[in-house]
Each structure stands twice: as C-alpha cells, then as structure tokens.
CSV table of C-alpha atoms in Angstrom, one decimal:
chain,number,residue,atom,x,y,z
A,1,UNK,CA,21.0,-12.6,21.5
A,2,UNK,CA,22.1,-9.0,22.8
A,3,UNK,CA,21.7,-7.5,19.8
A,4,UNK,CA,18.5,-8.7,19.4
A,5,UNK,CA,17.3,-7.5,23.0
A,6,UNK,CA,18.6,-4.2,21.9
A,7,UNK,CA,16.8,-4.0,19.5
A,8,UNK,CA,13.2,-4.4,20.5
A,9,UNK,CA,14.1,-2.5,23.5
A,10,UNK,CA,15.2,0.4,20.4
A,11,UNK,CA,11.0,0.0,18.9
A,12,UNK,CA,9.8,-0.1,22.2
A,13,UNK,CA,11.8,2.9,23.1
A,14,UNK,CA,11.1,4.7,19.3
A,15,UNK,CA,7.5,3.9,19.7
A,16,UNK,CA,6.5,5.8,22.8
A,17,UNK,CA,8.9,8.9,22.3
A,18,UNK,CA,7.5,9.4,18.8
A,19,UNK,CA,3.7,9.7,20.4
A,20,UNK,CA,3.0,6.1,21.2
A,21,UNK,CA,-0.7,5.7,21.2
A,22,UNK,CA,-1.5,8.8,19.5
A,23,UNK,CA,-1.1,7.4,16.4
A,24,UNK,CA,-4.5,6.1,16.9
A,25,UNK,CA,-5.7,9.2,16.1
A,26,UNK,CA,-3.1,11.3,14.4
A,27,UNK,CA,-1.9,10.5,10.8
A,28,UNK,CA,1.1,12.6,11.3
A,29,UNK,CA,2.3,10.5,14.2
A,30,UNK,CA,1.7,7.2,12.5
A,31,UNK,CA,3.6,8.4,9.9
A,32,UNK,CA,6.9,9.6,12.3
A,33,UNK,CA,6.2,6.3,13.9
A,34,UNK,CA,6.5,3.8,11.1
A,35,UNK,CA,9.2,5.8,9.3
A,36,UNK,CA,11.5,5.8,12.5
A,37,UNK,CA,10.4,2.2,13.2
A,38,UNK,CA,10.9,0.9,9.6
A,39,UNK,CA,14.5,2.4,9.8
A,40,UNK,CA,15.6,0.4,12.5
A,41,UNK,CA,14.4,-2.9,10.9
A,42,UNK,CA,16.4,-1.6,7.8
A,43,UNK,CA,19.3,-0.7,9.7
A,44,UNK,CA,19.2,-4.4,11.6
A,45,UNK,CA,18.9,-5.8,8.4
A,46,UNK,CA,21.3,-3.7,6.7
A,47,UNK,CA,24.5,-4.0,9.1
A,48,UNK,CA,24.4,-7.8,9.9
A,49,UNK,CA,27.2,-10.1,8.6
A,50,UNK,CA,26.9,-12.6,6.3
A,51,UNK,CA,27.0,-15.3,9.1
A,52,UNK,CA,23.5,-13.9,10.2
A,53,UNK,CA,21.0,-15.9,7.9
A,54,UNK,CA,20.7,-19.7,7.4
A,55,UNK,CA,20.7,-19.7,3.3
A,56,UNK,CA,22.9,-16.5,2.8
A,57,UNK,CA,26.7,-19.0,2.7
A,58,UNK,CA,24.8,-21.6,1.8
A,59,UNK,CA,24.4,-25.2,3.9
A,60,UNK,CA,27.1,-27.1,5.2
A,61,UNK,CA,26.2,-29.7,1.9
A,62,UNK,CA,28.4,-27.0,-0.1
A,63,UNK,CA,25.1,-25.7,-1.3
A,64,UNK,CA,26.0,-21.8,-2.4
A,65,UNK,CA,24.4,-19.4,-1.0
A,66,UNK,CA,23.6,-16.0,-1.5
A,67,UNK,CA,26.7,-14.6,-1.3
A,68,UNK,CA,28.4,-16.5,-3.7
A,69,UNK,CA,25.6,-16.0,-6.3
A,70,UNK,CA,26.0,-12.2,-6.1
A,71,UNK,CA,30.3,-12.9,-6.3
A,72,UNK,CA,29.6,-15.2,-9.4
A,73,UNK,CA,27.0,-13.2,-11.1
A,74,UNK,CA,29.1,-10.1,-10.7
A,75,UNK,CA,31.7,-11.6,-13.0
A,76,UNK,CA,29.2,-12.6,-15.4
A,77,UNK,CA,27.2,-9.8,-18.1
A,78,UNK,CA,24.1,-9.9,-18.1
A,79,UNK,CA,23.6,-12.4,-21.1
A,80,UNK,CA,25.7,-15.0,-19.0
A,81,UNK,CA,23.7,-14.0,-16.3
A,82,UNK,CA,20.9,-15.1,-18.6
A,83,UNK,CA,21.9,-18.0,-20.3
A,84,UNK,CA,23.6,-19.6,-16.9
A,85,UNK,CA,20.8,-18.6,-14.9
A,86,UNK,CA,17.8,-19.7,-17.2
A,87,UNK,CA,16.3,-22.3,-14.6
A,88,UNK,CA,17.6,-21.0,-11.5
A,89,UNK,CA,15.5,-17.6,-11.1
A,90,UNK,CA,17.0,-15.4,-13.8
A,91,UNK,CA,15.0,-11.9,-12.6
A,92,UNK,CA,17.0,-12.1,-9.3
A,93,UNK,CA,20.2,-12.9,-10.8
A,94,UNK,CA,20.2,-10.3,-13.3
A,95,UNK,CA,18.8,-8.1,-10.5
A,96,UNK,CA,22.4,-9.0,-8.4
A,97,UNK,CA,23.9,-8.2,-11.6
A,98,UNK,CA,22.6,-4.4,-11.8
A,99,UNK,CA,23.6,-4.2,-8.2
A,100,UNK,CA,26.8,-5.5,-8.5
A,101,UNK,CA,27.7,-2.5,-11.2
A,102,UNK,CA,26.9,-0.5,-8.3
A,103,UNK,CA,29.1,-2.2,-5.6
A,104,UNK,CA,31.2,-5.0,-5.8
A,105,UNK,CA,30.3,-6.2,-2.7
A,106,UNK,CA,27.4,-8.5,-1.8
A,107,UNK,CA,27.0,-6.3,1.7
A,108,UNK,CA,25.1,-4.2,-1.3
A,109,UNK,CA,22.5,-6.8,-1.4
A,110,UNK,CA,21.9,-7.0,2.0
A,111,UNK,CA,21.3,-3.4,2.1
A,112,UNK,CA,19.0,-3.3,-0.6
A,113,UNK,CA,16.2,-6.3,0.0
A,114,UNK,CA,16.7,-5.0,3.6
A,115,UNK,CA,15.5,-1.5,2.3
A,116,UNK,CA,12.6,-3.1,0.3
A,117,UNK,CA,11.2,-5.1,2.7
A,118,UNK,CA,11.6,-2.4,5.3
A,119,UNK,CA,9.8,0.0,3.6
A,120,UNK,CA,7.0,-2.7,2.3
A,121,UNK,CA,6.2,-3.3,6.0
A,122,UNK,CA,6.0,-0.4,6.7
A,123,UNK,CA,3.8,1.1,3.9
A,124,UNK,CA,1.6,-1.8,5.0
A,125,UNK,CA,1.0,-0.4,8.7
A,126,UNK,CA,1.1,3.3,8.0
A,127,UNK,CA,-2.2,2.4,5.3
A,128,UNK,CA,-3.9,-0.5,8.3
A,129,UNK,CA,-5.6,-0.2,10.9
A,130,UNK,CA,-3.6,-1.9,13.6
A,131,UNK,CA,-1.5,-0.5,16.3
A,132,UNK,CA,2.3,0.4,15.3
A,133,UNK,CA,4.2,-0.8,18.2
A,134,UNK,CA,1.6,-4.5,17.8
A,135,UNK,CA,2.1,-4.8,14.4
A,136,UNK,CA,6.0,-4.7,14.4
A,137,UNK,CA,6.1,-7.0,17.2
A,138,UNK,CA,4.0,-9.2,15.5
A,139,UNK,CA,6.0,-9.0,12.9
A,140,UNK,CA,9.4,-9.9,15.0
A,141,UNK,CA,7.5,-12.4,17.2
A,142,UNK,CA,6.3,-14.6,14.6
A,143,UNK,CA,9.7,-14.8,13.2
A,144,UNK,CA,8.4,-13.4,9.8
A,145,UNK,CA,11.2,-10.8,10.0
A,146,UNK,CA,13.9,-13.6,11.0
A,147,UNK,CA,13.0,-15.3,7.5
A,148,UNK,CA,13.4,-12.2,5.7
A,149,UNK,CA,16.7,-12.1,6.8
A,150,UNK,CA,17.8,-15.7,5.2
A,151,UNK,CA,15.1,-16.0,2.5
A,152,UNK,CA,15.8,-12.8,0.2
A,153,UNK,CA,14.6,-13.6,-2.9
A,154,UNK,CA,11.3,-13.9,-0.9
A,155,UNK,CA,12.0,-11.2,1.4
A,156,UNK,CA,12.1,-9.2,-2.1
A,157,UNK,CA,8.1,-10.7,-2.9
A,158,UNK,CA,7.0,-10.2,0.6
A,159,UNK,CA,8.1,-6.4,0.6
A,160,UNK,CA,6.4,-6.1,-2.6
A,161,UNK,CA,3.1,-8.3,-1.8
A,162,UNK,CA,2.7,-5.9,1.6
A,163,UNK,CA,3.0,-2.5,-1.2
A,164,UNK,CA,-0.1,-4.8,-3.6
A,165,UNK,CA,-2.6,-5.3,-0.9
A,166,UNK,CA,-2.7,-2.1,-0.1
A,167,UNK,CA,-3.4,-1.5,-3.6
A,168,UNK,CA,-5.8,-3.8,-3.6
A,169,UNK,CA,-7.5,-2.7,-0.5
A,170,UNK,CA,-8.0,1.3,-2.2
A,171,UNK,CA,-9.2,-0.3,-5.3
A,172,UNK,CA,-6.2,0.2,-7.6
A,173,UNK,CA,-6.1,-3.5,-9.1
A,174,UNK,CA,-3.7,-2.1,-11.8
A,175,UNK,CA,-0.8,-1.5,-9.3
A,176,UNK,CA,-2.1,-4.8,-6.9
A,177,UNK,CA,-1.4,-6.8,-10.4
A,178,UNK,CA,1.8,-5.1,-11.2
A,179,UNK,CA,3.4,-5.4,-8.3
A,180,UNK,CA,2.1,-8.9,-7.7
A,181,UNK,CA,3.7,-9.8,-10.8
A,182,UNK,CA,6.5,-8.5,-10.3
A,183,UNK,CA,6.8,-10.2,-6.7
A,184,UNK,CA,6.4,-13.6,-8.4
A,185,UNK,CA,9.4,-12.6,-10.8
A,186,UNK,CA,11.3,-12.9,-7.6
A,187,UNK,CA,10.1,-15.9,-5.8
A,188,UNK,CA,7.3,-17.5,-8.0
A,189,UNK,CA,5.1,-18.6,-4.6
A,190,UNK,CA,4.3,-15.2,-4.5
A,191,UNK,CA,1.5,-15.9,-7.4
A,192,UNK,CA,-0.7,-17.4,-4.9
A,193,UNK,CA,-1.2,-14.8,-3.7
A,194,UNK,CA,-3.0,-13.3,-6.6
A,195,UNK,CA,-4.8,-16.6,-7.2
A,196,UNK,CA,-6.6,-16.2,-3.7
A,197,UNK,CA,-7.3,-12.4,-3.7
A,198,UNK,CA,-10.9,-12.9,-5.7
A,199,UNK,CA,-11.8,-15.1,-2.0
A,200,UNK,CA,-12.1,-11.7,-0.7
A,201,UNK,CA,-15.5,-11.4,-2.3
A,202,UNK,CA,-16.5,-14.7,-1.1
A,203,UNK,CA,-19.0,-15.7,2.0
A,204,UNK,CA,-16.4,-15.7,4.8
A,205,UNK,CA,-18.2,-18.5,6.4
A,206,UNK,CA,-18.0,-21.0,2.9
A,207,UNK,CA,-14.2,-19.7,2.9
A,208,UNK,CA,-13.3,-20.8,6.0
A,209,UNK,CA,-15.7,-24.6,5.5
A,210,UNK,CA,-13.9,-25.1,2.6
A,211,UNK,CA,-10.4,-24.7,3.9
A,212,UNK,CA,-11.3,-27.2,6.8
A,213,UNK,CA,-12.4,-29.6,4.2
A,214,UNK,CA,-9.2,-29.3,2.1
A,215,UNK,CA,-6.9,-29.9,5.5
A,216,UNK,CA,-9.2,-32.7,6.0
A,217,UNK,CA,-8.8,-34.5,2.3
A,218,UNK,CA,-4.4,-33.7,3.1
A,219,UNK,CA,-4.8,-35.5,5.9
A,220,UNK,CA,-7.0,-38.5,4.5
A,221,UNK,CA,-4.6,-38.6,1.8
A,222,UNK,CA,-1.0,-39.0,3.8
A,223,UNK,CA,-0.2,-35.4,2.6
A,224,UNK,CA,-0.7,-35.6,-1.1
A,225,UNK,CA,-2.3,-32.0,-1.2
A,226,UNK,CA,1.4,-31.1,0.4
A,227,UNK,CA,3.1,-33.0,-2.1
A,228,UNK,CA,1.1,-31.1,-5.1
A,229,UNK,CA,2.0,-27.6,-3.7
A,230,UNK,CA,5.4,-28.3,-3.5
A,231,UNK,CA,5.6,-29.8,-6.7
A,232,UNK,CA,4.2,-26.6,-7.8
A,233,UNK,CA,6.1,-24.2,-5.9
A,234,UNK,CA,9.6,-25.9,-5.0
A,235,UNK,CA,9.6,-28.1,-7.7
A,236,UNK,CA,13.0,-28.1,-9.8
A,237,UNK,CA,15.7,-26.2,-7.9
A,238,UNK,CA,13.7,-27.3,-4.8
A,239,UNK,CA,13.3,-31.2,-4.9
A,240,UNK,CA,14.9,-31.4,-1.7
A,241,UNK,CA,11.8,-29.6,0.0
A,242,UNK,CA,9.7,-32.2,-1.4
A,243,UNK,CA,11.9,-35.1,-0.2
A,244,UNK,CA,11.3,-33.7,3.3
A,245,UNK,CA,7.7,-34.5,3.5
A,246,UNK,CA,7.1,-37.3,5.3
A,247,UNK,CA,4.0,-38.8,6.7
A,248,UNK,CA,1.6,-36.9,8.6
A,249,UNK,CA,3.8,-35.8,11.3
A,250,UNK,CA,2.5,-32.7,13.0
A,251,UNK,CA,5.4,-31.0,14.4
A,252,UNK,CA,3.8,-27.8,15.5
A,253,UNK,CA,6.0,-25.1,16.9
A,254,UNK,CA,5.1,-22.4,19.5
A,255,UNK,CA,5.0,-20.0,16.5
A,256,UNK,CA,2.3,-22.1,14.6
A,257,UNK,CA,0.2,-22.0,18.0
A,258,UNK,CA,0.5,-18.0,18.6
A,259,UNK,CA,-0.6,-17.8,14.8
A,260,UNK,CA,-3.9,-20.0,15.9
A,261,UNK,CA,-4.2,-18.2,19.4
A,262,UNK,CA,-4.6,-14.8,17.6
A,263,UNK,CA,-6.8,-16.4,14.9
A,264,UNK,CA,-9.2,-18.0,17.7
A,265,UNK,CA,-9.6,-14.5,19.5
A,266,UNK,CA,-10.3,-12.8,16.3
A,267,UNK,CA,-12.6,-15.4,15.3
A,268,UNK,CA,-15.0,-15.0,18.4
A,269,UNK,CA,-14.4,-11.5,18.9
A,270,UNK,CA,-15.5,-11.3,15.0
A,271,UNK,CA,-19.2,-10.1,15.3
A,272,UNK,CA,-18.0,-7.1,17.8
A,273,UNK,CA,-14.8,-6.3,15.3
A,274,UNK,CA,-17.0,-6.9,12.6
A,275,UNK,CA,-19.1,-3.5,13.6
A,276,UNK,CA,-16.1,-1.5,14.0
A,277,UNK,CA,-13.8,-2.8,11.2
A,278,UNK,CA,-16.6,-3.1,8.2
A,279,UNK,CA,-13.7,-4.3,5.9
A,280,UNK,CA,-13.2,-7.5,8.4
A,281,UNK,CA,-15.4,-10.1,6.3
A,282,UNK,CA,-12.7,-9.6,3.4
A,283,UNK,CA,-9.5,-9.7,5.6
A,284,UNK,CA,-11.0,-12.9,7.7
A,285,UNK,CA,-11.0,-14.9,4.6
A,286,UNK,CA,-7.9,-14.3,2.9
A,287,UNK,CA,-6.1,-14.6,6.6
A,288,UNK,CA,-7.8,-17.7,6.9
A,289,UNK,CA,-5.7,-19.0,3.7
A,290,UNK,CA,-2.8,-18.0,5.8
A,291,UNK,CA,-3.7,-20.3,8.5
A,292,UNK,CA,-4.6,-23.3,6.0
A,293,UNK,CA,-0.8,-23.0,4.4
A,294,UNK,CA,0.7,-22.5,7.8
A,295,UNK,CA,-1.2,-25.7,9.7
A,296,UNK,CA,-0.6,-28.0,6.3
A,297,UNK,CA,2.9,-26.3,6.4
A,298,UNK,CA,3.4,-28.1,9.8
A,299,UNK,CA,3.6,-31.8,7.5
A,300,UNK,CA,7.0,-30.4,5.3
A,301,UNK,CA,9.4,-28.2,5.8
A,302,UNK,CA,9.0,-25.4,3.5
A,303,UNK,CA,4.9,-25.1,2.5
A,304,UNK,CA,4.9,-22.6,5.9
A,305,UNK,CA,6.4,-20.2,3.9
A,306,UNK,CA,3.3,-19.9,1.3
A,307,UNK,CA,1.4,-18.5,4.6
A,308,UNK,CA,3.5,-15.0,4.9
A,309,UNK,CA,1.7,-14.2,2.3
A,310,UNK,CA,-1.5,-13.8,4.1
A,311,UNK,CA,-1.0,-14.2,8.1
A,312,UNK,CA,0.3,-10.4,8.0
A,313,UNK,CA,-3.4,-9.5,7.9
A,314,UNK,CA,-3.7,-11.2,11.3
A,315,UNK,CA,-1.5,-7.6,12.8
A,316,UNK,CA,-4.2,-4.8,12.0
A,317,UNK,CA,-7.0,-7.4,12.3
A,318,UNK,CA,-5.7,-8.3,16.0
A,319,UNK,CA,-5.8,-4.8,16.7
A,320,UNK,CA,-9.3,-4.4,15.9
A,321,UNK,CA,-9.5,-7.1,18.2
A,322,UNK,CA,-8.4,-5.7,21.2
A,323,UNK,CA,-10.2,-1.9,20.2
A,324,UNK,CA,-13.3,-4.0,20.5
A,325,UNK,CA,-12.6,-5.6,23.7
A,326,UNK,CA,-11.1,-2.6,25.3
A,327,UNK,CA,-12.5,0.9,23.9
A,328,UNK,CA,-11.1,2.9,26.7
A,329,UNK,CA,-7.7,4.4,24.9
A,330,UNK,CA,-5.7,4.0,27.9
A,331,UNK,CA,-6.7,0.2,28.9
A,332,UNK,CA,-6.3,-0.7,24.7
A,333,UNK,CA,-2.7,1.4,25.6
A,334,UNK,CA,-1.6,-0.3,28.3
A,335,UNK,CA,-3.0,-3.8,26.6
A,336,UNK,CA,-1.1,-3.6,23.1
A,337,UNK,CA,1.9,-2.9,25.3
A,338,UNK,CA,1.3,-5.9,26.9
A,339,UNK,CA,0.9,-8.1,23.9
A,340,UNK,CA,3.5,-6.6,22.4
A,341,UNK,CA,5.6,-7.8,25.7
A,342,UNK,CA,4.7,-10.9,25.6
A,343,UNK,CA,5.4,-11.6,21.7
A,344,UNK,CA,9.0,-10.1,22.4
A,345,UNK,CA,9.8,-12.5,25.3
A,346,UNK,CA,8.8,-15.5,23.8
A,347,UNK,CA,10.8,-14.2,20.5
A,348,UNK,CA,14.2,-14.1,22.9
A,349,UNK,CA,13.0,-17.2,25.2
A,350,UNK,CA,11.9,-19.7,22.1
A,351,UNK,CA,14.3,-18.5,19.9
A,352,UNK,CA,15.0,-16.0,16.6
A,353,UNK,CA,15.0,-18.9,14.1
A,354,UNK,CA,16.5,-18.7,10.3
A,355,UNK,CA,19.7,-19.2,11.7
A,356,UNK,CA,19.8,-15.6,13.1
A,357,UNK,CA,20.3,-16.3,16.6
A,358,UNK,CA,24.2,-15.3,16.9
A,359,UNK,CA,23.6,-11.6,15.4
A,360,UNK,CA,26.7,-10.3,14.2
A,361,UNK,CA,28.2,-6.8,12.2
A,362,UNK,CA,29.1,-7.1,8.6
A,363,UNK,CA,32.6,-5.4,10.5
A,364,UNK,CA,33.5,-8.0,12.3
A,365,UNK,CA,33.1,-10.6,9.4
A,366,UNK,CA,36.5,-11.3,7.6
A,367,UNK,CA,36.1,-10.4,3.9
C-alpha cells in the first residue's frame, strides 16, 4: 500500500509544480500537466510485477492468465495464433504475437496497454473540460485505473474509447467509428458504446425515465435484463460470469455510492452547469447509461464493467459542477483539492481493488 501512497502523493505533488490551477486558463499548462501526469500512470503501470493484477497469472482454478497467453502465443505464428485462438479473442492474441517478435518477454505487454491507456486518459482530459488534478483522482478513486491494471484486453478498449469520444465530441464520427471499432476488436463490450452514442441527441429528461424504467422491469424480472447482457457480452469464454448472477442481491460497494453521490450533485446543480457547460444535456445522458450498467452491475459480478465506458464523463462534468457552485478561482482551487483528498483517502482506506493491493516491481518478481 506504500507504493500506492507514493504515488498519489507523486500527482499531487506533479500537479501543483506544473501550474496547478492555471490550467483553467492556460492550454500550455494543461498540456505540461496531463503529459507529466499521464507519465506516471504509465510508469505505475509499466514497472509493476506480474503479481500486481487479479487476471494477469490467472485464478487459483489454474485458469491462465495473461502471462501465459503472451508465453504460449509467442511460440505460436501467427496462423496458429489464428487457428488456436479463433473463439478466444483472436485480434489480441495476434496482437501478443506482434509484440512478442519484439520482446520475448510478457513485461512488453505490460508496458504497452499501460502506454495506451495512459495516453487515452490523458488525451481525454487535455480535450475536457474538468480539472486535471480531479479528473485523475477520479480516475484512481473509483478504482477504474485498478481494473486497467488486471483487465488488459479492456484496458486496451477503454484507452481507445476515451481517444473516440473525443472524436465524437469535435464531430469527426469517421475516427469515433474507427476507433470504436477497433476497441471492440479488443474486448467486444466496447460496442455498446457505439450503440448508445446516438442518446446523445436524445431529450435528456426521456433518457434518464427510460433507464429508471429498464432497472425497474430487471428488477421485476429476478435480473433477466442482467442475464441477457451477459449472455451478450460474457457469453462463451465467459459462462462463469453468468453463473454468478444470482437473485437480486444488491451488494453495493462504497465505489458504486461515490459514483451516485457525484451523479446526484451534478443532477441538481444541472440547470446552473447547464448555462456554463452548453454541451451538458449530451454528456448527462450518455453518463446516465453509465449509472444504469453500474447499479444493474451491483446484481452480477462482471455487468459493472460495461459502465467504464460511460461514467468517465462524470470527471469533466463534476468539474463543471463545482465551477458553478464556486466561481471564485481560488475557493474552486482550494475545493477540487479537497475532493481530490478525499477520493485519495478513501482509495487507500477502502481498498485498491483488482487484486492490486500488494504493489510490487517487475524486479523483484522471479522470472
């Protein structure tokens, strides 16, 4: 858990030495800030063992993990690769492959979806709206970055997805396509995303209705709506996802609740933000898709992860937020620090989750 201390104390510490607040009104300093900022995610992700990462050995069933699939496919060409591969993801086999004629070792893969996802994230902020130093910590506190570090196939779509709304936002539906696409070659959940851009154009307000109505009918029907999006998006390889849902159990979590906290304070701050942040009506629906997947998510296992698709649009819309509620550029200073606090300590106090907990050095793991 040192490491981890260390290391927000390192974007804390990056954040106000490279012109903290100023980035509010300086491009140039946004740009110094997320660059600097994005490296240290990289480099966390980067040098960590192995051992750091709940699905990178693979489970205790004997399962393999990620680091046996880039030993094994790096023994393979790439028509074995293929023909092996054909229903277990074959894009991100063949992509360990091409990596693998690179560097033997899987360290190399590591390295590389650490640099994608890195740089997606932080492509993402430079082109928002929120506040750097509030967005990363958002980012860390709702463990998003945690599951990036287990989940790499994902990890590779979410770095991608972050790059295609961006796109999407300047009107360059080409690219947003593209890249979706290709996110979805990856980790095929990723096409959802796509599928619920066009609610962007939709009346917030019948948005947000409908969603209610649909967690309502998942309810009223023990979870079959849960059922049918696993099926869709675990199915196969995945059956054991499925197998996990059961009844209408509500676990919860504190992350779940911070998600809804932020989500409630956006929602009746939304008229004030709305006149700031013109763009709001747009965001507020396709977040609120984020919040449908992650509450439904709280009857199985696995349906949570369908939401990082869309809760990232919580960070720069929280900002706007707390702009709105505090104009004066000192108190919104001193505020976002505050937040950003408090999203740290409950990281270290609740736990890192995805099995990254005991953060360790790819040196110190025996190869």
């Amino acid at each position: 858990m040192v490491v981890h201390i260390v290391f927000l104390a390192l974007l804390f510490f990056t954040y106000y030495v490279s012109g903290g607040v100023k980035s509010e009104q300086s491009q140039e300093t946004r740009k110094r800030q997320v660059t600097y900022m994005g490296m240290l995610l990289f480099w966390f992700a980067a040098l960590r063992s192995p051992t750091v990462g709940g699905d990178l050995l693979g489970s205790e069933s004997g399962e393999s993990g990620y680091w046996f699939d880039y030993t094994l496919d790096a023994g393979l060409s790439f028509r074995d690769v293929i023909v092996y591969r054909a229903g277990r993801d074959p894009f991100f086999h063949c992509f360990l492959k091409f990596l693998s004629t690179v560097s033997y070792s899987p360290q190399t893969m590591l390295v590389v979806v650490g640099g994608i996802f890195s740089f997606g994230f932080s492509y993402f902020v430079y082109h928002s709206r929120g506040n750097v130093l509030f967005s990363f910590m958002m980012l860390i506190g709702f463990r998003i970055f945690s599951f990036s570090l287990s989940g790499l196939r994902q990890a590779i779509a979410l770095g991608l997805i972050y790059i295609a709304y961006i796109c999407l936002r300047d009107k360059k539906y080409a690219r947003f396509v593209i890249l979706n696409i290709l996110a979805a070659l990856f980790h095929r959940s990723a096409l959802v995303f796509i599928v619920a851009f066009p609610l962007m154009f939709v009346n917030t307000t019948y948005v947000v209705v409908t969603l209610l109505l649909l967690f309502g009918l998942n309810i009223v029907t023990s979870g079959s709506l849960v059922d049918y999006l696993a099926s869709f998006f675990f199915g196969g390889r995945f059956d054991s996802y499925i197998a996990r849902s059961v009844g209408m159990e509500f676990e919860g979590g504190a992350t779940f609740f911070i998600y809804l906290f932020f989500y409630f304070l956006v929602l009746a701050f939304y008229r004030k933000i709305k006149k700031r942040d013109v763009f709001l009506s747009k965001e507020f629906s396709i977040l609120s898709v984020g919040i449908f997947f992650s509450a439904i998510g709280q009857t199985m296992d696995n349906v949570f992860r369908i939401a990082y698709y869309f809760i990232f649009l919580l960070f720069p819309v929280s900002s706007q937020m707390l702009l709105s509620m505090f104009n004066d550029k000192k108190t919104y200073s001193l505020i976002c620090f505050v937040a950003s606090f408090l999203l740290a300590v409950q990281y270290i106090v609740f736990g890192t989750g995805a099995s990254t907990e005991n953060y360790e050095f790819f040196w110190t793991y025996p190869h």
